[in-house]
């Protein structure tokens, strides 16, 4: 079955990140109806619970955004490999639930697996760091995000921001880190003095770590990240990739088909969701995150209620996020 049980540590910790990289895509082999019916109550309960776990994650679909981020991210890491001055960076920007975090995490996962192939058995290496920008943050909070990822012992209150940053940089240089992923970059507000300070401190990390920095955030080009002197500095060294809601075209239908192909339900008719692709587009506003939620929630509900099929009637009973519902409008 190869379905991992239990809760996972967040990817903002080294242990959680390595677990994310190490875990293969979830797989599940559906029993025949005869085999399922032969299970006793405890066995069937365990079987269904494992299927629920499987459907809670499903496989990541390689969208055009994921492919573009992977392509440009790989190119930047190669360009920056021997760069000694300002390194090129990348920002993935777009509305909520359009796959930004998924895209940069997949870039990081691919990069780390390639680094492991080049340097087998070197677990002391930390090729990739993944942190999130703290809301209403400060330079100290940002430095602590890096320290928390590394699992550094509790930092004394007397330690200043530079001390923490220097310790982090020293560890990451020794660990040969060459890709830093910074999510939720929209929390960095250059219109405030705290945001300016945090931007300066982030620049400190980029100057002291021989690594490629990749950022992701909600509509960052509209939120003032590129304004002012600091913003122009960021814009001058960053490649911008936009993630957008998917239009109702061939790629959308392909995404629906790919997700439907991962379902493990006993009475679901193949192609039933593809036939509902226009309805699904209206319900989700073309948001990949909302589509994933709706299909996964539908599959889990179908297991729990015994219908074993994701139908329009079932989907109508499942709410998606308010943003998607607002974008989608009347899904008739």
Short mmCIF file of C-alpha atoms in Angstrom, two decimals, residues 248 252-258 260 268-282 295 310-312 315 332:
data_model
loop_
_atom_site.label_atom_id
_atom_site.label_comp_id
_atom_site.label_asym_id
_atom_site.label_seq_id
_atom_site.Cartn_x
_atom_site.Cartn_y
_atom_site.Cartn_z
CA UNK A 248 -11.01 26.61 -18.55
CA UNK A 252 -7.48 22.38 -16.56
CA UNK A 253 -9.15 19.27 -17.91
CA UNK A 254 -5.80 17.50 -17.74
CA UNK A 255 -5.42 18.47 -14.07
CA UNK A 256 -8.87 17.12 -13.28
CA UNK A 257 -8.09 13.91 -15.15
CA UNK A 258 -4.76 13.49 -13.33
CA UNK A 260 -9.25 11.60 -10.85
CA UNK A 268 -16.35 5.70 -8.98
CA UNK A 269 -16.82 5.71 -12.74
CA UNK A 270 -13.64 6.69 -14.63
CA UNK A 271 -14.13 10.00 -16.43
CA UNK A 272 -16.96 11.15 -14.18
CA UNK A 273 -14.94 14.09 -12.83
CA UNK A 274 -13.57 15.01 -16.25
CA UNK A 275 -17.19 15.30 -17.37
CA UNK A 276 -17.66 17.74 -14.47
CA UNK A 277 -14.54 19.77 -15.28
CA UNK A 278 -16.51 22.91 -16.21
CA UNK A 279 -18.53 22.67 -13.00
CA UNK A 280 -15.32 22.15 -11.02
CA UNK A 281 -13.80 25.21 -12.66
CA UNK A 282 -16.78 27.31 -11.64
CA UNK A 295 -11.63 16.34 -4.87
CA UNK A 310 -17.37 11.31 -6.19
CA UNK A 311 -20.49 12.72 -7.82
CA UNK A 312 -21.77 16.23 -8.40
CA UNK A 315 -19.51 17.74 -4.28
CA UNK A 332 -24.81 25.95 -12.15
#
